[in-house]
PDB file of C-alpha atoms in Angstrom:
ATOM      1  CA  ASN A 144      41.984  80.025  62.634  1.00 72.00           C
ATOM      2  CA  PRO A 145      41.594  83.686  63.623  1.00 80.00           C
ATOM      3  CA  LEU A 146      43.522  86.194  61.543  1.00 91.00           C
ATOM      4  CA  PRO A 147      46.649  87.762  63.071  1.00 93.00           C
ATOM      5  CA  LEU A 148      45.940  90.729  65.382  1.00 94.00           C
ATOM      6  CA  ALA A 149      42.203  90.101  64.906  1.00 91.00           C
ATOM      7  CA  LYS A 150      41.306  91.844  68.162  1.00 90.00           C
ATOM      8  CA  PHE A 151      43.094  94.978  66.965  1.00 92.00           C
ATOM      9  CA  ARG A 152      41.056  95.328  63.776  1.00 90.00           C
ATOM     10  CA  LEU A 153      41.003  98.887  62.497  1.00 90.00           C
ATOM     11  CA  VAL A 154      39.535  98.774  58.989  1.00 92.00           C
ATOM     12  CA  GLU A 155      37.376  96.334  57.061  1.00 95.00           C
ATOM     13  CA  THR A 156      35.762  98.010  54.111  1.00 96.00           C
ATOM     14  CA  SER A 157      34.865  97.800  50.421  1.00 97.00           C
ATOM     15  CA  ASP A 158      35.235 101.596  50.115  1.00 96.00           C
ATOM     16  CA  PRO A 159      38.688 102.515  48.708  1.00 95.00           C
ATOM     17  CA  LYS A 160      38.413 106.086  50.019  1.00 95.00           C
ATOM     18  CA  ALA A 161      37.740 104.919  53.582  1.00 95.00           C
ATOM     19  CA  ALA A 162      40.614 102.416  53.441  1.00 95.00           C
ATOM     20  CA  HIS A 163      42.941 105.053  52.045  1.00 95.00           C
ATOM     21  CA  ALA A 164      42.022 107.626  54.700  1.00 95.00           C
ATOM     22  CA  GLU A 165      42.814 105.215  57.541  1.00 93.00           C
ATOM     23  CA  ALA A 166      46.059 104.010  55.946  1.00 93.00           C
ATOM     24  CA  VAL A 167      47.287 107.599  55.519  1.00 93.00           C
ATOM     25  CA  LYS A 168      46.825 108.159  59.272  1.00 92.00           C
ATOM     26  CA  LEU A 169      48.929 105.100  60.075  1.00 89.00           C
ATOM     27  CA  PHE A 170      51.727 105.397  57.537  1.00 89.00           C
ATOM     28  CA  ALA A 171      52.165 108.662  55.622  1.00 88.00           C
ATOM     29  CA  PRO A 172      50.476 110.513  52.748  1.00 91.00           C
ATOM     30  CA  HIS A 173      50.215 108.197  49.755  1.00 94.00           C
ATOM     31  CA  LYS A 174      48.073 107.376  46.742  1.00 96.00           C
ATOM     32  CA  LEU A 175      45.910 104.236  46.478  1.00 96.00           C
ATOM     33  CA  GLU A 176      44.681 103.098  43.052  1.00 96.00           C
ATOM     34  CA  THR A 177      42.403 100.150  42.422  1.00 95.00           C
ATOM     35  CA  VAL A 178      43.016  98.146  39.238  1.00 91.00           C
ATOM     36  CA  PRO A 179      39.817  98.094  37.128  1.00 89.00           C
ATOM     37  CA  GLY A 180      38.248  94.857  35.952  1.00 89.00           C
ATOM     38  CA  LYS A 181      39.743  92.679  38.689  1.00 88.00           C
ATOM     39  CA  GLY A 182      36.713  92.390  40.973  1.00 91.00           C
ATOM     40  CA  GLN A 183      35.260  93.961  44.114  1.00 94.00           C
ATOM     41  CA  PHE A 184      37.696  95.979  46.222  1.00 96.00           C
ATOM     42  CA  ARG A 185      38.110  94.889  49.821  1.00 96.00           C
ATOM     43  CA  ALA A 186      40.579  96.066  52.461  1.00 97.00           C
ATOM     44  CA  LEU A 187      41.356  94.602  55.865  1.00 96.00           C
ATOM     45  CA  LEU A 188      43.780  96.280  58.253  1.00 96.00           C
ATOM     46  CA  HIS A 189      44.717  95.248  61.803  1.00 96.00           C
ATOM     47  CA  HIS A 190      47.181  97.416  63.734  1.00 95.00           C
ATOM     48  CA  LEU A 191      49.030  97.661  67.040  1.00 94.00           C
ATOM     49  CA  ARG A 192      51.867  99.984  68.085  1.00 92.00           C
ATOM     50  CA  LEU A 193      54.752  98.366  69.958  1.00 92.00           C
ATOM     51  CA  GLY A 194      57.403 100.929  70.895  1.00 91.00           C
ATOM     52  CA  ALA A 195      59.503 101.761  67.825  1.00 95.00           C
ATOM     53  CA  LEU A 196      57.571  99.091  65.911  1.00 96.00           C
ATOM     54  CA  ALA A 197      54.052  99.174  64.506  1.00 95.00           C
ATOM     55  CA  CYS A 198      52.629  95.745  63.660  1.00 96.00           C
ATOM     56  CA  TYR A 199      50.034  95.309  60.917  1.00 97.00           C
ATOM     57  CA  PHE A 200      48.080  92.566  59.230  1.00 97.00           C
ATOM     58  CA  ILE A 201      47.018  93.878  55.804  1.00 97.00           C
ATOM     59  CA  ARG A 202      44.958  92.393  52.992  1.00 97.00           C
ATOM     60  CA  TYR A 203      43.973  94.179  49.787  1.00 97.00           C
ATOM     61  CA  LYS A 204      41.638  92.485  47.318  1.00 96.00           C
ATOM     62  CA  PRO A 205      41.962  91.910  44.477  1.00 96.00           C
ATOM     63  CA  GLU A 206      44.660  94.298  43.194  1.00 96.00           C
ATOM     64  CA  VAL A 207      45.815  97.773  44.192  1.00 97.00           C
ATOM     65  CA  ILE A 208      48.789 100.054  43.600  1.00 97.00           C
ATOM     66  CA  ILE A 209      50.049 102.185  46.479  1.00 96.00           C
ATOM     67  CA  SER A 210      52.584 104.908  45.713  1.00 96.00           C
ATOM     68  CA  SER A 211      54.218 107.595  47.795  1.00 94.00           C
ATOM     69  CA  ALA A 212      56.961 110.176  47.837  1.00 93.00           C
ATOM     70  CA  ALA A 213      60.065 109.569  49.942  1.00 91.00           C
ATOM     71  CA  MET A 214      59.167 109.341  53.637  1.00 85.00           C
ATOM     72  CA  LYS A 215      62.580 108.683  55.246  1.00 82.00           C
ATOM     73  CA  ARG A 216      61.302 108.322  58.826  1.00 92.00           C
ATOM     74  CA  PHE A 217      60.827 104.539  58.784  1.00 95.00           C
ATOM     75  CA  TYR A 218      61.458 101.196  57.113  1.00 96.00           C
ATOM     76  CA  LEU A 219      58.802  98.626  56.208  1.00 96.00           C
ATOM     77  CA  CYS A 220      59.378  94.909  56.755  1.00 97.00           C
ATOM     78  CA  LEU A 221      56.945  92.887  54.609  1.00 98.00           C
ATOM     79  CA  VAL A 222      56.279  89.190  55.216  1.00 98.00           C
ATOM     80  CA  PRO A 223      53.725  88.001  52.605  1.00 97.00           C
ATOM     81  CA  VAL A 224      51.372  85.156  53.533  1.00 96.00           C
ATOM     82  CA  ALA A 225      49.321  85.141  50.280  1.00 97.00           C
ATOM     83  CA  GLY A 226      49.448  86.731  46.836  1.00 97.00           C
ATOM     84  CA  ALA A 227      52.358  88.920  45.748  1.00 98.00           C
ATOM     85  CA  CYS A 228      53.640  92.420  46.374  1.00 98.00           C
ATOM     86  CA  HIS A 229      55.821  94.068  43.735  1.00 98.00           C
ATOM     87  CA  VAL A 230      57.977  96.834  45.216  1.00 97.00           C
ATOM     88  CA  THR A 231      59.523  99.374  42.844  1.00 96.00           C
ATOM     89  CA  GLN A 232      61.959 102.138  43.791  1.00 92.00           C
ATOM     90  CA  GLY A 233      63.871 103.939  41.055  1.00 86.00           C
ATOM     91  CA  LEU A 234      65.620 101.291  38.967  1.00 89.00           C
ATOM     92  CA  SER A 235      65.254  98.553  41.590  1.00 93.00           C
ATOM     93  CA  ALA A 236      62.334  96.152  41.924  1.00 95.00           C
ATOM     94  CA  MET A 237      61.578  93.152  44.117  1.00 96.00           C
ATOM     95  CA  ARG A 238      58.730  90.641  44.043  1.00 97.00           C
ATOM     96  CA  LEU A 239      57.695  89.461  47.480  1.00 98.00           C
ATOM     97  CA  VAL A 240      55.694  86.226  47.755  1.00 98.00           C
ATOM     98  CA  PRO A 241      55.089  83.682  50.540  1.00 98.00           C
ATOM     99  CA  GLY A 242      58.410  82.145  51.537  1.00 98.00           C
ATOM    100  CA  THR A 243      60.228  85.452  51.141  1.00 98.00           C
ATOM    101  CA  LEU A 244      60.411  88.722  53.045  1.00 98.00           C
ATOM    102  CA  GLY A 245      61.726  92.157  52.233  1.00 98.00           C
ATOM    103  CA  VAL A 246      62.598  95.430  53.903  1.00 97.00           C
ATOM    104  CA  VAL A 247      61.583  98.578  52.043  1.00 96.00           C
ATOM    105  CA  ASN A 248      63.780 101.642  52.423  1.00 93.00           C
ATOM    106  CA  THR A 249      61.624 104.763  52.310  1.00 89.00           C
ATOM    107  CA  SER A 250      64.407 107.164  51.363  1.00 88.00           C
ATOM    108  CA  GLU A 251      63.014 107.624  47.841  1.00 91.00           C
ATOM    109  CA  PRO A 252      59.603 107.320  46.110  1.00 94.00           C
ATOM    110  CA  ILE A 253      57.979 103.888  46.376  1.00 95.00           C
ATOM    111  CA  SER A 254      55.373 101.906  44.449  1.00 96.00           C
ATOM    112  CA  LEU A 255      53.772  98.816  46.035  1.00 97.00           C
ATOM    113  CA  HIS A 256      51.682  96.720  43.650  1.00 97.00           C
ATOM    114  CA  TRP A 257      49.519  94.327  45.697  1.00 98.00           C
ATOM    115  CA  ARG A 258      48.306  91.454  43.482  1.00 96.00           C
ATOM    116  CA  GLY A 259      46.374  88.213  43.842  1.00 96.00           C
ATOM    117  CA  ASP A 260      44.521  89.163  47.059  1.00 96.00           C
ATOM    118  CA  CYS A 261      47.883  89.997  48.601  1.00 97.00           C
ATOM    119  CA  THR A 262      48.002  89.507  52.360  1.00 97.00           C
ATOM    120  CA  ALA A 263      51.021  90.372  54.480  1.00 98.00           C
ATOM    121  CA  LEU A 264      52.366  90.946  57.941  1.00 97.00           C
ATOM    122  CA  VAL A 265      53.885  94.414  57.810  1.00 97.00           C
ATOM    123  CA  ILE A 266      56.114  95.923  60.473  1.00 97.00           C
ATOM    124  CA  LYS A 267      56.816  99.644  60.340  1.00 97.00           C
ATOM    125  CA  ILE A 268      60.145 100.406  62.037  1.00 97.00           C
ATOM    126  CA  ASP A 269      61.268 103.854  63.159  1.00 96.00           C
ATOM    127  CA  ARG A 270      64.460 104.764  61.302  1.00 96.00           C
ATOM    128  CA  ALA A 271      65.904 106.550  64.350  1.00 96.00           C
ATOM    129  CA  ALA A 272      65.592 103.373  66.458  1.00 97.00           C
ATOM    130  CA  VAL A 273      67.349 101.263  63.815  1.00 97.00           C
ATOM    131  CA  GLU A 274      70.190 103.718  63.333  1.00 96.00           C
ATOM    132  CA  SER A 275      70.708 104.264  67.066  1.00 96.00           C
ATOM    133  CA  THR A 276      70.917 100.463  67.509  1.00 96.00           C
ATOM    134  CA  VAL A 277      73.673 100.290  64.883  1.00 97.00           C
ATOM    135  CA  ALA A 278      75.501 103.316  66.314  1.00 96.00           C
ATOM    136  CA  ALA A 279      75.415 101.789  69.811  1.00 95.00           C
ATOM    137  CA  HIS A 280      76.868  98.533  68.479  1.00 93.00           C
ATOM    138  CA  LEU A 281      79.623 100.277  66.521  1.00 94.00           C
ATOM    139  CA  GLY A 282      80.362 102.821  69.221  1.00 93.00           C
ATOM    140  CA  ARG A 283      80.217 105.710  66.763  1.00 94.00           C
ATOM    141  CA  PRO A 284      77.706 107.742  64.743  1.00 94.00           C
ATOM    142  CA  LEU A 285      76.748 106.384  61.325  1.00 94.00           C
ATOM    143  CA  ALA A 286      78.853 107.742  58.465  1.00 92.00           C
ATOM    144  CA  ARG A 287      76.049 107.223  55.945  1.00 93.00           C
ATOM    145  CA  PRO A 288      72.355 106.305  56.078  1.00 92.00           C
ATOM    146  CA  LEU A 289      71.551 102.640  56.655  1.00 96.00           C
ATOM    147  CA  GLU A 290      69.923 100.861  53.720  1.00 96.00           C
ATOM    148  CA  PHE A 291      68.655  97.302  53.459  1.00 97.00           C
ATOM    149  CA  VAL A 292      69.204  95.148  50.387  1.00 96.00           C
ATOM    150  CA  ARG A 293      66.673  95.832  47.628  1.00 95.00           C
ATOM    151  CA  GLU A 294      65.852  92.221  46.834  1.00 96.00           C
ATOM    152  CA  PRO A 295      63.755  89.472  48.416  1.00 97.00           C
ATOM    153  CA  VAL A 296      65.277  87.500  51.275  1.00 98.00           C
ATOM    154  CA  ALA A 297      64.337  83.821  51.480  1.00 98.00           C
ATOM    155  CA  GLN A 298      62.636  83.112  54.794  1.00 98.00           C
ATOM    156  CA  SER A 299      64.897  80.064  55.107  1.00 97.00           C
ATOM    157  CA  ALA A 300      67.852  82.488  55.265  1.00 97.00           C
ATOM    158  CA  ALA A 301      66.223  84.592  57.998  1.00 97.00           C
ATOM    159  CA  GLN A 302      64.559  81.938  60.138  1.00 97.00           C
ATOM    160  CA  GLY A 303      65.279  83.720  63.403  1.00 97.00           C
ATOM    161  CA  LEU A 304      63.483  86.835  62.189  1.00 98.00           C
ATOM    162  CA  VAL A 305      60.538  84.841  60.831  1.00 98.00           C
ATOM    163  CA  ARG A 306      60.164  82.912  64.100  1.00 97.00           C
ATOM    164  CA  LEU A 307      60.382  86.141  66.104  1.00 97.00           C
ATOM    165  CA  VAL A 308      57.695  87.850  64.010  1.00 97.00           C
ATOM    166  CA  ASP A 309      55.480  84.779  64.417  1.00 96.00           C
ATOM    167  CA  PHE A 310      56.043  84.795  68.191  1.00 96.00           C
ATOM    168  CA  ILE A 311      55.292  88.527  68.534  1.00 96.00           C
ATOM    169  CA  TYR A 312      52.064  88.300  66.535  1.00 96.00           C
ATOM    170  CA  ARG A 313      50.882  85.188  68.399  1.00 95.00           C
ATOM    171  CA  ASP A 314      51.783  86.598  71.800  1.00 95.00           C
ATOM    172  CA  LEU A 315      49.885  89.830  71.141  1.00 93.00           C
ATOM    173  CA  GLU A 316      46.700  87.768  70.838  1.00 91.00           C
ATOM    174  CA  GLU A 317      47.165  86.319  74.330  1.00 91.00           C
ATOM    175  CA  GLU A 318      45.051  87.670  77.179  1.00 89.00           C
ATOM    176  CA  ARG A 319      48.185  88.150  79.288  1.00 90.00           C
ATOM    177  CA  SER A 320      50.547  89.127  76.499  1.00 92.00           C
ATOM    178  CA  ALA A 321      54.182  89.358  77.574  1.00 93.00           C
ATOM    179  CA  VAL A 322      55.159  91.483  74.589  1.00 94.00           C
ATOM    180  CA  SER A 323      52.591  94.211  75.194  1.00 89.00           C
ATOM    181  CA  SER A 324      53.722  94.797  78.791  1.00 87.00           C
ATOM    182  CA  ARG A 325      56.024  97.762  79.380  1.00 85.00           C
ATOM    183  CA  LEU A 326      59.074  95.568  79.979  1.00 89.00           C
ATOM    184  CA  GLY A 327      58.141  93.105  77.231  1.00 92.00           C
ATOM    185  CA  GLU A 328      57.650  95.863  74.671  1.00 93.00           C
ATOM    186  CA  SER A 329      61.176  97.185  75.221  1.00 93.00           C
ATOM    187  CA  ALA A 330      62.691  93.687  75.110  1.00 95.00           C
ATOM    188  CA  ALA A 331      60.760  92.696  71.964  1.00 95.00           C
ATOM    189  CA  GLU A 332      61.776  95.914  70.216  1.00 96.00           C
ATOM    190  CA  ALA A 333      65.482  95.424  71.030  1.00 96.00           C
ATOM    191  CA  LEU A 334      65.454  91.748  69.990  1.00 97.00           C
ATOM    192  CA  PHE A 335      63.582  92.490  66.761  1.00 98.00           C
ATOM    193  CA  LEU A 336      65.972  95.293  65.739  1.00 97.00           C
ATOM    194  CA  ASN A 337      69.049  93.176  66.487  1.00 96.00           C
ATOM    195  CA  THR A 338      67.668  90.157  64.597  1.00 97.00           C
ATOM    196  CA  LEU A 339      66.602  92.289  61.621  1.00 98.00           C
ATOM    197  CA  LEU A 340      70.058  93.855  61.342  1.00 97.00           C
ATOM    198  CA  ARG A 341      71.765  90.460  61.643  1.00 95.00           C
ATOM    199  CA  GLN A 342      69.612  88.530  59.172  1.00 96.00           C
ATOM    200  CA  VAL A 343      68.613  91.014  56.457  1.00 98.00           C
ATOM    201  CA  PRO A 344      71.621  92.223  54.418  1.00 97.00           C
ATOM    202  CA  ASN A 345      72.287  95.940  54.859  1.00 97.00           C
ATOM    203  CA  THR A 346      75.015  98.536  54.465  1.00 96.00           C
ATOM    204  CA  TYR A 347      76.287  98.010  58.031  1.00 96.00           C
ATOM    205  CA  ALA A 348      76.018  94.211  58.248  1.00 94.00           C
ATOM    206  CA  GLU A 349      79.753  93.658  57.698  1.00 92.00           C
ATOM    207  CA  ALA A 350      80.768  96.274  60.273  1.00 92.00           C
ATOM    208  CA  MET A 351      78.338  94.842  62.830  1.00 90.00           C
ATOM    209  CA  ALA A 352      79.642  91.313  62.262  1.00 87.00           C
ATOM    210  CA  ARG A 353      83.138  92.297  63.429  1.00 78.00           C
ATOM    211  CA  PRO A 354      83.877  91.719  67.117  1.00 65.00           C
ATOM    212  CA  ALA A 355      83.519  94.914  69.130  1.00 57.00           C
ATOM    213  CA  SER A 356      86.893  96.400  70.026  1.00 53.00           C
ATOM    214  CA  ARG A 357      87.649  96.547  73.727  1.00 52.00           C
ATOM    215  CA  ALA A 358      89.953  98.885  75.569  1.00 50.00           C
ATOM    216  CA  ALA A 359      93.115  97.269  76.926  1.00 48.00           C
ATOM    217  CA  PRO A 360      93.141  96.674  80.697  1.00 50.00           C
ATOM    218  CA  TYR A 361      94.636  99.485  82.737  1.00 46.00           C
TER     219      TYR A 361
END
């Protein structure tokens, strides 16, 4: 089977410096370290921008550590399909493996340890789009920054999100992709943000679960 987003391939290299240079352009300044004695480095990166979302298929072999300062402008949704990714932020840590997913808050320094030929679908989500979605639902500005839970979420507990990610990635491969049309892009973005906020625990999940208040009839 072809790899996800295969026709949008951006990088395939055994040169860590080349892989790092391209990844910095797509994400933000960061450091990439290979782990000695584990075998030949190899990076594969497919990428497509979709409104407030950027969709990636990423594989690092055999083991790398990516670290960065706080970036704050986006969140990262990681859906591993092979290997493991250990995410460390301050005193919190989560181990993401197939069957789980996680959302990384970028409000403080991050370390991502990709192990065992880790391969993942990664969706970069503009923070402003997420927060404006919540504010629109609540009918008021956010009192504090939105943060997602810092632990793995079982895919069985977020099946709607997993199915939606699968649909988006598969549809993007189609010759007449619905998602990559102007109308489809906007609809996919809105549905993804709503599903993410509903199915991944976050600081506004409880408030969003309450029925919206409605003005009394005149």
